[in-house]
Short mmCIF file of C-alpha atoms in Angstrom, two decimals:
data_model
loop_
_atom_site.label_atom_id
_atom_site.label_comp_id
_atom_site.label_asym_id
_atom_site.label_seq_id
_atom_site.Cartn_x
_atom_site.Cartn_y
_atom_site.Cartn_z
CA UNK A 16 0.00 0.00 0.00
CA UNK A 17 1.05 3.66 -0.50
CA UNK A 18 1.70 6.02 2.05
CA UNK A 19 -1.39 8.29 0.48
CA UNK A 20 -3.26 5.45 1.50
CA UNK A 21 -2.27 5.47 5.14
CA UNK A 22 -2.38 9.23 5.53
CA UNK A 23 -5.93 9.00 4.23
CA UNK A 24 -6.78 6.22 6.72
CA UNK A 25 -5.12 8.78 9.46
CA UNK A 26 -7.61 11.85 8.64
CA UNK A 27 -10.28 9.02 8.40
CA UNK A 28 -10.06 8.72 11.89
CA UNK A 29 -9.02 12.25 12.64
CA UNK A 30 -12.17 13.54 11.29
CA UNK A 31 -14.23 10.87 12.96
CA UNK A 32 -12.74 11.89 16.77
CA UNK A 33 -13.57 15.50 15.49
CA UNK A 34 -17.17 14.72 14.42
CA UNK A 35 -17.50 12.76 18.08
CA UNK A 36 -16.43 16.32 19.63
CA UNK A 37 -19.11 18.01 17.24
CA UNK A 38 -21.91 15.24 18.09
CA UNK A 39 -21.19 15.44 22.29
CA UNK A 40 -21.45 19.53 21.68
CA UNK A 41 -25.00 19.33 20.26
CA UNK A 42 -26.30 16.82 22.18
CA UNK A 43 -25.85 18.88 25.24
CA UNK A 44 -26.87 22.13 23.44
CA UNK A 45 -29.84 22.15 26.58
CA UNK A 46 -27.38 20.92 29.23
CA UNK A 47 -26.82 23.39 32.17
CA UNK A 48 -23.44 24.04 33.37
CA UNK A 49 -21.94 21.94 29.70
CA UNK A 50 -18.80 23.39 28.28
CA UNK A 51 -18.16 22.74 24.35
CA UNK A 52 -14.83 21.36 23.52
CA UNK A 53 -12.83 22.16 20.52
CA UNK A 54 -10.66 19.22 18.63
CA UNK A 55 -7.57 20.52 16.74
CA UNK A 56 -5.58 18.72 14.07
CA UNK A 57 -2.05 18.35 14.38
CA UNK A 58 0.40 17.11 11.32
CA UNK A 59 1.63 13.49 11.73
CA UNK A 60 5.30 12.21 11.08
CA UNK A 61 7.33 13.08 8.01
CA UNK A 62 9.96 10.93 6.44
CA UNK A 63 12.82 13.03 4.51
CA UNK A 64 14.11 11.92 1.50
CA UNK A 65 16.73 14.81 0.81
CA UNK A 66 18.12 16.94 3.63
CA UNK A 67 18.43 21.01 3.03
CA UNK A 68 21.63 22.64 2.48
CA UNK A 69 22.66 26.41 3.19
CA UNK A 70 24.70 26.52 0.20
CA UNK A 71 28.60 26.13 -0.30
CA UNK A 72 31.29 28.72 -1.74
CA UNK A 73 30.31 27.59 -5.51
CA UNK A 74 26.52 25.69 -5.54
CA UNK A 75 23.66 27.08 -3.70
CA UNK A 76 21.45 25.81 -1.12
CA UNK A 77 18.43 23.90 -1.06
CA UNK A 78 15.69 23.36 0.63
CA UNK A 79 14.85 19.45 2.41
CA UNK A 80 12.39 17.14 0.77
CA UNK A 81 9.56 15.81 2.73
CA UNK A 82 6.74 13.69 2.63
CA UNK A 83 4.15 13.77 5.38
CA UNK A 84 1.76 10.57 6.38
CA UNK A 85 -1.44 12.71 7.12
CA UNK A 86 -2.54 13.74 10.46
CA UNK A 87 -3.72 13.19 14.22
CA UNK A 88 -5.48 14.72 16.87
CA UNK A 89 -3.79 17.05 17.94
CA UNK A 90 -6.05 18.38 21.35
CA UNK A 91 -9.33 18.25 22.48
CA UNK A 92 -9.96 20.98 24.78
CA UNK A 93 -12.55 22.80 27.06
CA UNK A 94 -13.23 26.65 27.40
CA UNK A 95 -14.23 27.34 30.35
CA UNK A 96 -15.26 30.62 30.41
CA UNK A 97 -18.27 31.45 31.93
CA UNK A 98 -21.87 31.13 30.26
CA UNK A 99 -25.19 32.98 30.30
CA UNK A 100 -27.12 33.32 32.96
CA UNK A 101 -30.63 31.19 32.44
CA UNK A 102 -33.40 32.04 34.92
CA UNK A 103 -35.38 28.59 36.07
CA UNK A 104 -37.03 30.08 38.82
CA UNK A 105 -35.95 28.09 41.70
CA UNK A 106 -34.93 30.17 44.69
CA UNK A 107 -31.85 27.61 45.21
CA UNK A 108 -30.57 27.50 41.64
CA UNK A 109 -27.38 29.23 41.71
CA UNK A 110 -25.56 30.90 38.71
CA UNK A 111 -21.72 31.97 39.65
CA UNK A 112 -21.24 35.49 37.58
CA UNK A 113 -17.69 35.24 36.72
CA UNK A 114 -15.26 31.98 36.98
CA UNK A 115 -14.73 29.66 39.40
CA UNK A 116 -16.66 26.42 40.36
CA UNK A 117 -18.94 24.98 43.07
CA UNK A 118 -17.30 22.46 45.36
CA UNK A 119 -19.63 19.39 46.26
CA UNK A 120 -18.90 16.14 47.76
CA UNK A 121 -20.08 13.79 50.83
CA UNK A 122 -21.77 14.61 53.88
CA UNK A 123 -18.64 13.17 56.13
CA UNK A 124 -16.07 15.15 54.42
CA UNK A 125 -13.43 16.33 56.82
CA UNK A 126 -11.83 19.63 54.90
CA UNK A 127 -9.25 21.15 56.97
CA UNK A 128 -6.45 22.80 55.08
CA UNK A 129 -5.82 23.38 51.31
CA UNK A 130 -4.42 19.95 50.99
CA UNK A 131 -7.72 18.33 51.44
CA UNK A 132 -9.65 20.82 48.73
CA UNK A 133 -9.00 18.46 45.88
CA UNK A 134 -11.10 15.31 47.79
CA UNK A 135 -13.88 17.50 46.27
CA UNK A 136 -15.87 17.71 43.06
CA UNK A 137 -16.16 20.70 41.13
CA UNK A 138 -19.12 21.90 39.10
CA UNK A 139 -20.52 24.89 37.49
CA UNK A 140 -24.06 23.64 37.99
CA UNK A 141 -25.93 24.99 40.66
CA UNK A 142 -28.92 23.16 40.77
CA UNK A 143 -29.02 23.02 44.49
CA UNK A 144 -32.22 22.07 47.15
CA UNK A 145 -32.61 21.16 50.80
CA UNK A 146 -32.94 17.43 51.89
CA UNK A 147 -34.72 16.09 54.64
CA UNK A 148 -31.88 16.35 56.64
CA UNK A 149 -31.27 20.06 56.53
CA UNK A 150 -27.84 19.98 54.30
CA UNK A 151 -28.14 21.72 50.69
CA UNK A 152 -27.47 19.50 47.69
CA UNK A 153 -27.63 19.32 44.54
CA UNK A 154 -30.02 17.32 42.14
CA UNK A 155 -27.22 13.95 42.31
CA UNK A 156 -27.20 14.29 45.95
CA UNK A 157 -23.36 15.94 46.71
CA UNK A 158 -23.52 17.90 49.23
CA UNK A 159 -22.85 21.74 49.07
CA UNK A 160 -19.40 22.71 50.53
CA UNK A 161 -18.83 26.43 51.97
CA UNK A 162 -18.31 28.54 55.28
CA UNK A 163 -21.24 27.68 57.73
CA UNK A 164 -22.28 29.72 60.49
CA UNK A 165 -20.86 28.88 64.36
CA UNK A 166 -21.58 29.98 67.95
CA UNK A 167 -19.31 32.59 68.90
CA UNK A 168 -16.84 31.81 71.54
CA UNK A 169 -16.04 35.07 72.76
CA UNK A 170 -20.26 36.09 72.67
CA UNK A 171 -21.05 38.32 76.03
CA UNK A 172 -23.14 41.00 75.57
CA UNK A 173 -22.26 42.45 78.90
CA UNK A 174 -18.77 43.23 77.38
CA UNK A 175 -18.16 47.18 78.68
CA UNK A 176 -17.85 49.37 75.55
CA UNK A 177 -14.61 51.46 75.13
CA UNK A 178 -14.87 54.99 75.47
CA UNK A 179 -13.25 57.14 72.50
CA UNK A 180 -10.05 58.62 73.04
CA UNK A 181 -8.99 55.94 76.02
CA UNK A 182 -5.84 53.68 75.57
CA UNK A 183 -5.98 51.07 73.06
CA UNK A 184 -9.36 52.26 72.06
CA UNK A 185 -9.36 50.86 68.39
CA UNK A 186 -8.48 47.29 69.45
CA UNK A 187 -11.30 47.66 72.74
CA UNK A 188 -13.39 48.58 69.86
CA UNK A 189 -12.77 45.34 68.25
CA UNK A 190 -12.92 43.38 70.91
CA UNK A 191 -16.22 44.86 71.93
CA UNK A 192 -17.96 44.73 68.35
CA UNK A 193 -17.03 40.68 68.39
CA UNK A 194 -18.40 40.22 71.35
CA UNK A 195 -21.93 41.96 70.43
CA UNK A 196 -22.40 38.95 68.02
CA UNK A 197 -23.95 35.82 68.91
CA UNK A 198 -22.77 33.69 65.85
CA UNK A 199 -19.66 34.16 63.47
CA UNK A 200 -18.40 32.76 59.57
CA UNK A 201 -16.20 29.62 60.57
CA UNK A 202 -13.46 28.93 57.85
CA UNK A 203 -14.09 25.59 58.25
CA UNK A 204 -14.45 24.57 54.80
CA UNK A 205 -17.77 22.02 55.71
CA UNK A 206 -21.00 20.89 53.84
CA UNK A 207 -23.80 23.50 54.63
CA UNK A 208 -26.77 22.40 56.71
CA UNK A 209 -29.45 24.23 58.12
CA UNK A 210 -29.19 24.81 62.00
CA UNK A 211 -30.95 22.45 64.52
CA UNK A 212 -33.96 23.34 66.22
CA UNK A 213 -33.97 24.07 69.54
CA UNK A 214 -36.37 21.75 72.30
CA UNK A 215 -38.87 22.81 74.45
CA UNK A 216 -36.78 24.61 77.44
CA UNK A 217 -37.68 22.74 80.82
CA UNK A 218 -36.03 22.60 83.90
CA UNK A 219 -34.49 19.16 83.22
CA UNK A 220 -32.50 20.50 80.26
CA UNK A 221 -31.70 23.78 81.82
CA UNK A 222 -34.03 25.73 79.65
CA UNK A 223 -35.97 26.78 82.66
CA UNK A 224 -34.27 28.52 85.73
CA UNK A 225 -35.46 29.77 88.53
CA UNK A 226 -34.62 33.70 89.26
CA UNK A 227 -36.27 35.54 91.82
CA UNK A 228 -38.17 38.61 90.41
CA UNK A 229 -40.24 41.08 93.04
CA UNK A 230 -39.64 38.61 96.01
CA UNK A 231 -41.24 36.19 93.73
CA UNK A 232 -39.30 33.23 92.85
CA UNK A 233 -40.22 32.42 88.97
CA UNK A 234 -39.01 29.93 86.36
CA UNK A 235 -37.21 32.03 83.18
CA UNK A 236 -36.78 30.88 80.23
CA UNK A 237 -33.51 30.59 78.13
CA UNK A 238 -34.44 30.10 74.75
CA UNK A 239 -37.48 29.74 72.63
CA UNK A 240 -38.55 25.82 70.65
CA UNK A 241 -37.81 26.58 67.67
CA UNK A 242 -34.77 28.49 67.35
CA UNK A 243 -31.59 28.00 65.92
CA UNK A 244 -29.27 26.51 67.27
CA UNK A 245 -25.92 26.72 65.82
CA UNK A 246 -22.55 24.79 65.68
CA UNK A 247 -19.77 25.38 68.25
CA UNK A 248 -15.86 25.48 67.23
CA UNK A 249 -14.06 22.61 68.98
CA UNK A 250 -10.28 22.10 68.70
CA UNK A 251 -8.32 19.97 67.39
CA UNK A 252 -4.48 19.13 66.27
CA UNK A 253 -3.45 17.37 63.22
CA UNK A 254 0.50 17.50 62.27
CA UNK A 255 1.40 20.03 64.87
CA UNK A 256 -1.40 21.79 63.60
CA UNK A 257 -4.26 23.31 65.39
CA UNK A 258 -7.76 23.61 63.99
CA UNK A 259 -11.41 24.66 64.90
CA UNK A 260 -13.90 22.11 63.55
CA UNK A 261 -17.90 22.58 63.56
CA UNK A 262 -19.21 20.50 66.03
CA UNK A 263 -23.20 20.64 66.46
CA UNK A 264 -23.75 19.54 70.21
CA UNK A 265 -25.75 16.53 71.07
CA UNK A 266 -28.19 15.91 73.37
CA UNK A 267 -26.75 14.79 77.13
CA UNK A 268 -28.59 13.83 80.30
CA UNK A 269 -26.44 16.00 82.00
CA UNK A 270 -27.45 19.65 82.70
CA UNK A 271 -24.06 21.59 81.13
CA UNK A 272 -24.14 25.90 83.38
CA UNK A 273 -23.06 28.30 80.95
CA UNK A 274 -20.36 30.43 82.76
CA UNK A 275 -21.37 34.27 83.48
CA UNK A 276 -17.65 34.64 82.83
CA UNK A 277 -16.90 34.43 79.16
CA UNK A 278 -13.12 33.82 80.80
CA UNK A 279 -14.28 30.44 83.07
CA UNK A 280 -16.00 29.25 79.86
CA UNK A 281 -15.77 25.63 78.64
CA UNK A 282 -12.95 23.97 77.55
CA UNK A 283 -13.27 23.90 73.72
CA UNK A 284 -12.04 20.71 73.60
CA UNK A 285 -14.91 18.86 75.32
CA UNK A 286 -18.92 18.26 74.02
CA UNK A 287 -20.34 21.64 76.22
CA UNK A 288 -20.90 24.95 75.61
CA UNK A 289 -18.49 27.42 74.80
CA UNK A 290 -20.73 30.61 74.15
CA UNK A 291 -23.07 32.15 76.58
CA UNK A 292 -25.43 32.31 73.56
CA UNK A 293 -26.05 28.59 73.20
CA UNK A 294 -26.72 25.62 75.45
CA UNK A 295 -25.90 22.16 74.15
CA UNK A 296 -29.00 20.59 76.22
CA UNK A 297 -31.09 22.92 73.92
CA UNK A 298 -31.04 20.06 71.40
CA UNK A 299 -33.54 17.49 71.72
CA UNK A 300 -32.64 15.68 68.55
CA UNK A 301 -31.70 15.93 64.97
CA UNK A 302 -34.26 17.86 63.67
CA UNK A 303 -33.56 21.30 62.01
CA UNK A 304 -35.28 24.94 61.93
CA UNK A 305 -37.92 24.48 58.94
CA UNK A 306 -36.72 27.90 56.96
CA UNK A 307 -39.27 29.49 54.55
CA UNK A 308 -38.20 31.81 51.24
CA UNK A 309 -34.21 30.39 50.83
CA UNK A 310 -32.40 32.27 48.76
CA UNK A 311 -28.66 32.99 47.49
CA UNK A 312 -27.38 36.20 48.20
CA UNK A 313 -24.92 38.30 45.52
CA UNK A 314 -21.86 37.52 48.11
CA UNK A 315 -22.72 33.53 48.56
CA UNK A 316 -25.01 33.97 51.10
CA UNK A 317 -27.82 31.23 52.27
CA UNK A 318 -30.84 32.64 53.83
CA UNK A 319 -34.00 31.54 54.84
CA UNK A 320 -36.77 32.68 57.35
CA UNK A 321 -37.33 30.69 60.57
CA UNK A 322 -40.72 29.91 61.92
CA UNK A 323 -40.07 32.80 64.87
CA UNK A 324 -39.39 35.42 61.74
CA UNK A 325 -35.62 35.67 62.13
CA UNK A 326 -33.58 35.78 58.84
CA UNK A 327 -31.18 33.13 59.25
CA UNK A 328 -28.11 32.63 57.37
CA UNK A 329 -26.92 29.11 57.06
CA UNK A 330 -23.39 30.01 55.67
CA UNK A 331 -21.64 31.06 52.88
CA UNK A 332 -20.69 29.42 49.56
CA UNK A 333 -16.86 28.97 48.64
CA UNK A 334 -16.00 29.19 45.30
CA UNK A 335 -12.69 27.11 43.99
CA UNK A 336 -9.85 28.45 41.67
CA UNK A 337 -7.69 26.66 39.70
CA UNK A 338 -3.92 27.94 38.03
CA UNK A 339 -5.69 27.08 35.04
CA UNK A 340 -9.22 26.05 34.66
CA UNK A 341 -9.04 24.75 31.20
CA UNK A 342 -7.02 22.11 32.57
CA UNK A 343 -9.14 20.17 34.69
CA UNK A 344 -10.08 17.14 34.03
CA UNK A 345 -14.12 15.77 33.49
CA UNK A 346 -14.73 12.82 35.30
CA UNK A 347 -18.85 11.92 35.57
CA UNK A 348 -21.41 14.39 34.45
CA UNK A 349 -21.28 18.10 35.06
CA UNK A 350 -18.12 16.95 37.94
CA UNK A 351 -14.21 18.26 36.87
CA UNK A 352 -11.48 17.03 38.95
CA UNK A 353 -8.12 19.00 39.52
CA UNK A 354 -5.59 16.64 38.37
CA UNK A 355 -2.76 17.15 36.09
CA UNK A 356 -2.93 20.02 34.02
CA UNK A 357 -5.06 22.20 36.33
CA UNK A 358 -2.25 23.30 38.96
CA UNK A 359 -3.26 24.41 42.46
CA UNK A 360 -6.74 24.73 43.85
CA UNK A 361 -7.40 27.99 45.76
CA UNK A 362 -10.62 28.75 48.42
CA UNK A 363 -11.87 31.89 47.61
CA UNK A 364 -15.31 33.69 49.57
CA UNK A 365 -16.82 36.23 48.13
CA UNK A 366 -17.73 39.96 48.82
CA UNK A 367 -14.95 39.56 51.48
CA UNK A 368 -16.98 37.71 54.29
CA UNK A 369 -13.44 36.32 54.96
CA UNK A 370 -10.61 38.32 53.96
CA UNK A 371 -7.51 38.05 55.69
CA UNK A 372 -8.69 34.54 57.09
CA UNK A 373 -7.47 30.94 56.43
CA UNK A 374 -9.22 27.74 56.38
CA UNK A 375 -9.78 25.53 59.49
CA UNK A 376 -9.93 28.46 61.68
CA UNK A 377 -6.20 28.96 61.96
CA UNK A 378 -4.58 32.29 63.41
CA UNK A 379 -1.56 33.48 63.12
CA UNK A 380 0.54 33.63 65.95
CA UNK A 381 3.25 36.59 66.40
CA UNK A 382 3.29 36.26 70.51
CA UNK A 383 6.46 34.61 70.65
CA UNK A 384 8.55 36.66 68.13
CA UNK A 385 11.69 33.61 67.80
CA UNK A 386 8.62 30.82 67.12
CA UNK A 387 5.65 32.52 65.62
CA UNK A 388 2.91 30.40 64.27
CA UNK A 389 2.24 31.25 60.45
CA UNK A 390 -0.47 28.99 58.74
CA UNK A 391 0.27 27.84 55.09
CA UNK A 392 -0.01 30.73 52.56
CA UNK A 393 -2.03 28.00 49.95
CA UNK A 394 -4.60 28.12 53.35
CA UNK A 395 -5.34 31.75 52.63
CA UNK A 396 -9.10 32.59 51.78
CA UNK A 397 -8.83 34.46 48.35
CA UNK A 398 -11.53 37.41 48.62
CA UNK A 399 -13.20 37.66 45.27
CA UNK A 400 -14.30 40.81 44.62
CA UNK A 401 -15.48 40.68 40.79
CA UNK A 402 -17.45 37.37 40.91
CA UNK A 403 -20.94 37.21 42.06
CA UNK A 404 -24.07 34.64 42.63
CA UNK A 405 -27.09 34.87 41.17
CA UNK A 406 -30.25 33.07 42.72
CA UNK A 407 -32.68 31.80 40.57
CA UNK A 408 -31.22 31.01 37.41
CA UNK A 409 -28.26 28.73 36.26
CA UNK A 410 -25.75 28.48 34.09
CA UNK A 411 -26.71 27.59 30.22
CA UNK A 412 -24.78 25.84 28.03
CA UNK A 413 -21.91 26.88 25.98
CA UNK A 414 -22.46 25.53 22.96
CA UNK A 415 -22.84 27.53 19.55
CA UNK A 416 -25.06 25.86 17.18
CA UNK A 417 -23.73 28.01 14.56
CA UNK A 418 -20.55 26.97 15.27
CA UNK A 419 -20.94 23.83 15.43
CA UNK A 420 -22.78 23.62 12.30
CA UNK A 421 -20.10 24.92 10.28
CA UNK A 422 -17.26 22.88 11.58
CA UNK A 423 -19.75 19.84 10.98
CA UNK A 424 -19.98 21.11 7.24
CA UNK A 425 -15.67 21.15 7.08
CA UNK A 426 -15.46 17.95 8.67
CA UNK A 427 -18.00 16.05 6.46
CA UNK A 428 -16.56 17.69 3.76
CA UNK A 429 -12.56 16.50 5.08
CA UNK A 430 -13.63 13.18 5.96
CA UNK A 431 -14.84 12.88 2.54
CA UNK A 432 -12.37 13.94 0.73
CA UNK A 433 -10.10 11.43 2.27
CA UNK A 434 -11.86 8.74 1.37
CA UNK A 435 -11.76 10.53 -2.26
CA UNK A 436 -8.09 9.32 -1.95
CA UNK A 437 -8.92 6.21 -0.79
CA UNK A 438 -10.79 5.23 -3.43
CA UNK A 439 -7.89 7.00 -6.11
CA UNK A 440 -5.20 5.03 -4.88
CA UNK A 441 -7.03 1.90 -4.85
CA UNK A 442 -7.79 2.07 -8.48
CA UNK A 443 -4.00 3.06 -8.89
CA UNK A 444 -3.28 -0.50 -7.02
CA UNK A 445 -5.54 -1.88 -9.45
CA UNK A 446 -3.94 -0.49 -12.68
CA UNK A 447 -0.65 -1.78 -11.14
CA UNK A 448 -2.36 -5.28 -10.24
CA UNK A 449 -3.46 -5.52 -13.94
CA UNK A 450 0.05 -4.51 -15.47
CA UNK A 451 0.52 -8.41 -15.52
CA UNK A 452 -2.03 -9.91 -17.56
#
């Protein structure tokens, strides 16, 4: 056989792999979240039957002789750039305005530091509901993964404020503004649930206490059934590193007394309370606060209404960032993977709920000068401050029909003009075949 026959056979199956590419594109025309890939030839080998020359001091030069054996696929790759925004009506459905993806995964997931970011799926789809067990996931059942809401250790609204123009003022100030809130943004990166419900206070769970009001000694409650009742930080030390993980407490026989004292509270290592907001003995069970109207906020937020008519915000969504996003790798679905090609994975929030933070809840540490304690720069929440979400609506698909209609035209036309040479150089074999009669 002639090497026009093989080259032919090469674009054969060039052109198929192409029209695959072209086929997969409109078929998912209608799929939210899809990114269209692009197939690009490359040349195959060449075999060179007379080298080039630059020339001498009497003949000239010329140029090399070279035959090529037809081509190969050269890439197939993804543009990831972000899509149009396509309303659906669903207060959950979430549309990221700029780049960056989702990051979903299972309900156990245990993300502490940067390291662990790539356990996780990524997606562009935000097609995201509550389940019957509070957590927000998506139509395959991942799990959402973001920055969830926590008791506040250092709560006490008895906390004196500072007077302006005394000694240290701006970091009393500080100080004093922390402690007027009852629940903070962990950087736990952790899937987002809604918070539990709070029991019925009695006196055997310390909801009821007796205070004595007018001479008259009278049972006063601590919390209302019904409200939210949020996760507590609790540490913990991996590698010489310390964390804060969300912990929701469970229910105990035992009657845990919140300290008056935010100084003599709880250890934060152990199951009770370590906020003077929150008692763990609040919990009756597993069941969480049934929120009305969820939404997405532009800056990731997750609110809903409570049954009491609080706005409660469940958390925050964190959005993932990769070296280079064209380089991840499609594993199942509308799911990418960071693997080889996509570099580093960064956390980023957005509308800077968390700037200057890092992830687990680390601090940095400057008290002892000689040995100061400096988390991992690659655990550094990015702030994004020109990406947005958009409630309602997700992401359509990138496909051009146009586009894709034209390069279907050039391919149908390549493919068959290669088998136009197929069919030439079989009859030339033939001729040849018949020399001998």
């Amino acid at each position: 056989m002639t090497g026009a026959m093989y080259a032919a056979i090469g674009g054969l199956k060039s052109h198929m792999t192409k029209l695959n590419v072209i086929g997969n594109n409109i078929a998912n025309v209608n799929t939210y979240g899809y990114k269209a890939q692009r197939m690009t030839f490359m040349e195959s080998m060449y075999t060179t039957s007379r080298s080039g020359s630059n020339g001498g001091a009497t003949a000239g030069g010329n140029n090399p002789s070279q035959v090529g054996y037809g081509c190969s696929v050269g890439s197939i790759d993804l543009n990831m750039s972000p899509s149009t925004y396509a309303p659906t009506g669903t207060g959950l459905d979430t549309y990221i305005d700029g780049e960056g993806f989702f990051m979903v995964g299972d309900k156990d997931g245990n993300i502490l530091s940067n390291s662990d970011v790539k356990k996780l799926d990524l997606t562009r789809v935000g097609d995201f509901w509550q389940d019957a067990d509070g957590y927000i996931c998506n139509r395959q059942g991942k799990v959402l993964y973001g920055f969830a809401m926590v008791q506040n250790p250092d709560y006490n609204p008895n906390y004196p404020k500072p007077t302006e123009g005394d000694a240290d003022y701006a970091t009393e100030l500080e100080k004093y503004n922390l402690a007027q809130k009852e629940t903070i943004v962990s950087t736990q990166l952790a899937p987002l649930r809604v918070p539990l419900s709070a029991a019925a206070p009695t006196e055997a769970n310390g909801g009821l206490k007796k205070e004595t009001v007018d001479g008259k000694e009278v049972l006063s409650p601590q919390w209302e059934e019904g409200e939210p009742v949020y996760p507590y930080l609790q540490t913990t030390i991996v590698d010489k590193v310390t964390y804060k993980q969300n912990v929701f407490a469970k229910p105990t026989d035992e009657i845990v007394e919140i300290p008056d004292d935010p100084a003599d509270k709880a250890d934060e290592g152990t199951r009770t309370a370590v906020a003077l907001n929150t008692d763990p003995n609040a919990v009756s069970n597993v069941l969480h606060v049934q929120l009305k109207s969820m939404g997405v906020e532009k800056n990731g937020a997750i609110t809903g209404t409570a049954p009491n008519g609080d706005t409660v915000i469940l958390g925050y969504i964190a959005i993932a960032n990769c070296d280079s996003p064209d380089g991840v790798t499609h594993i199942d679905g509308p799911y990418y993977k960071a693997m080889g090609g996509a570099g580093n994975v960064r956390v980023s929030a957005l509308g800077g709920v968390l700037e200057g933070k890092y992830l687990g809840n680390q601090v940095m540490d400057t008290t002892d000068p000689d040995n100061p304690v400096v988390p991992d720069p690659a655990d550094a929440i990015l702030n994004e401050k020109d990406v947005e979400t958009r409630k309602g609506g997700l992401e359509a698909s990138s496909t051009d029909i146009a586009e894709e209609f034209s390069q279907m035209i050039t391919t149908q036309r390549g493919y068959q003009a290669n088998t136009r040479i197929i069919t030439v150089t079989d009859s030339m074999l033939e001729e040849l075949v018949n020399m001998k009669r």
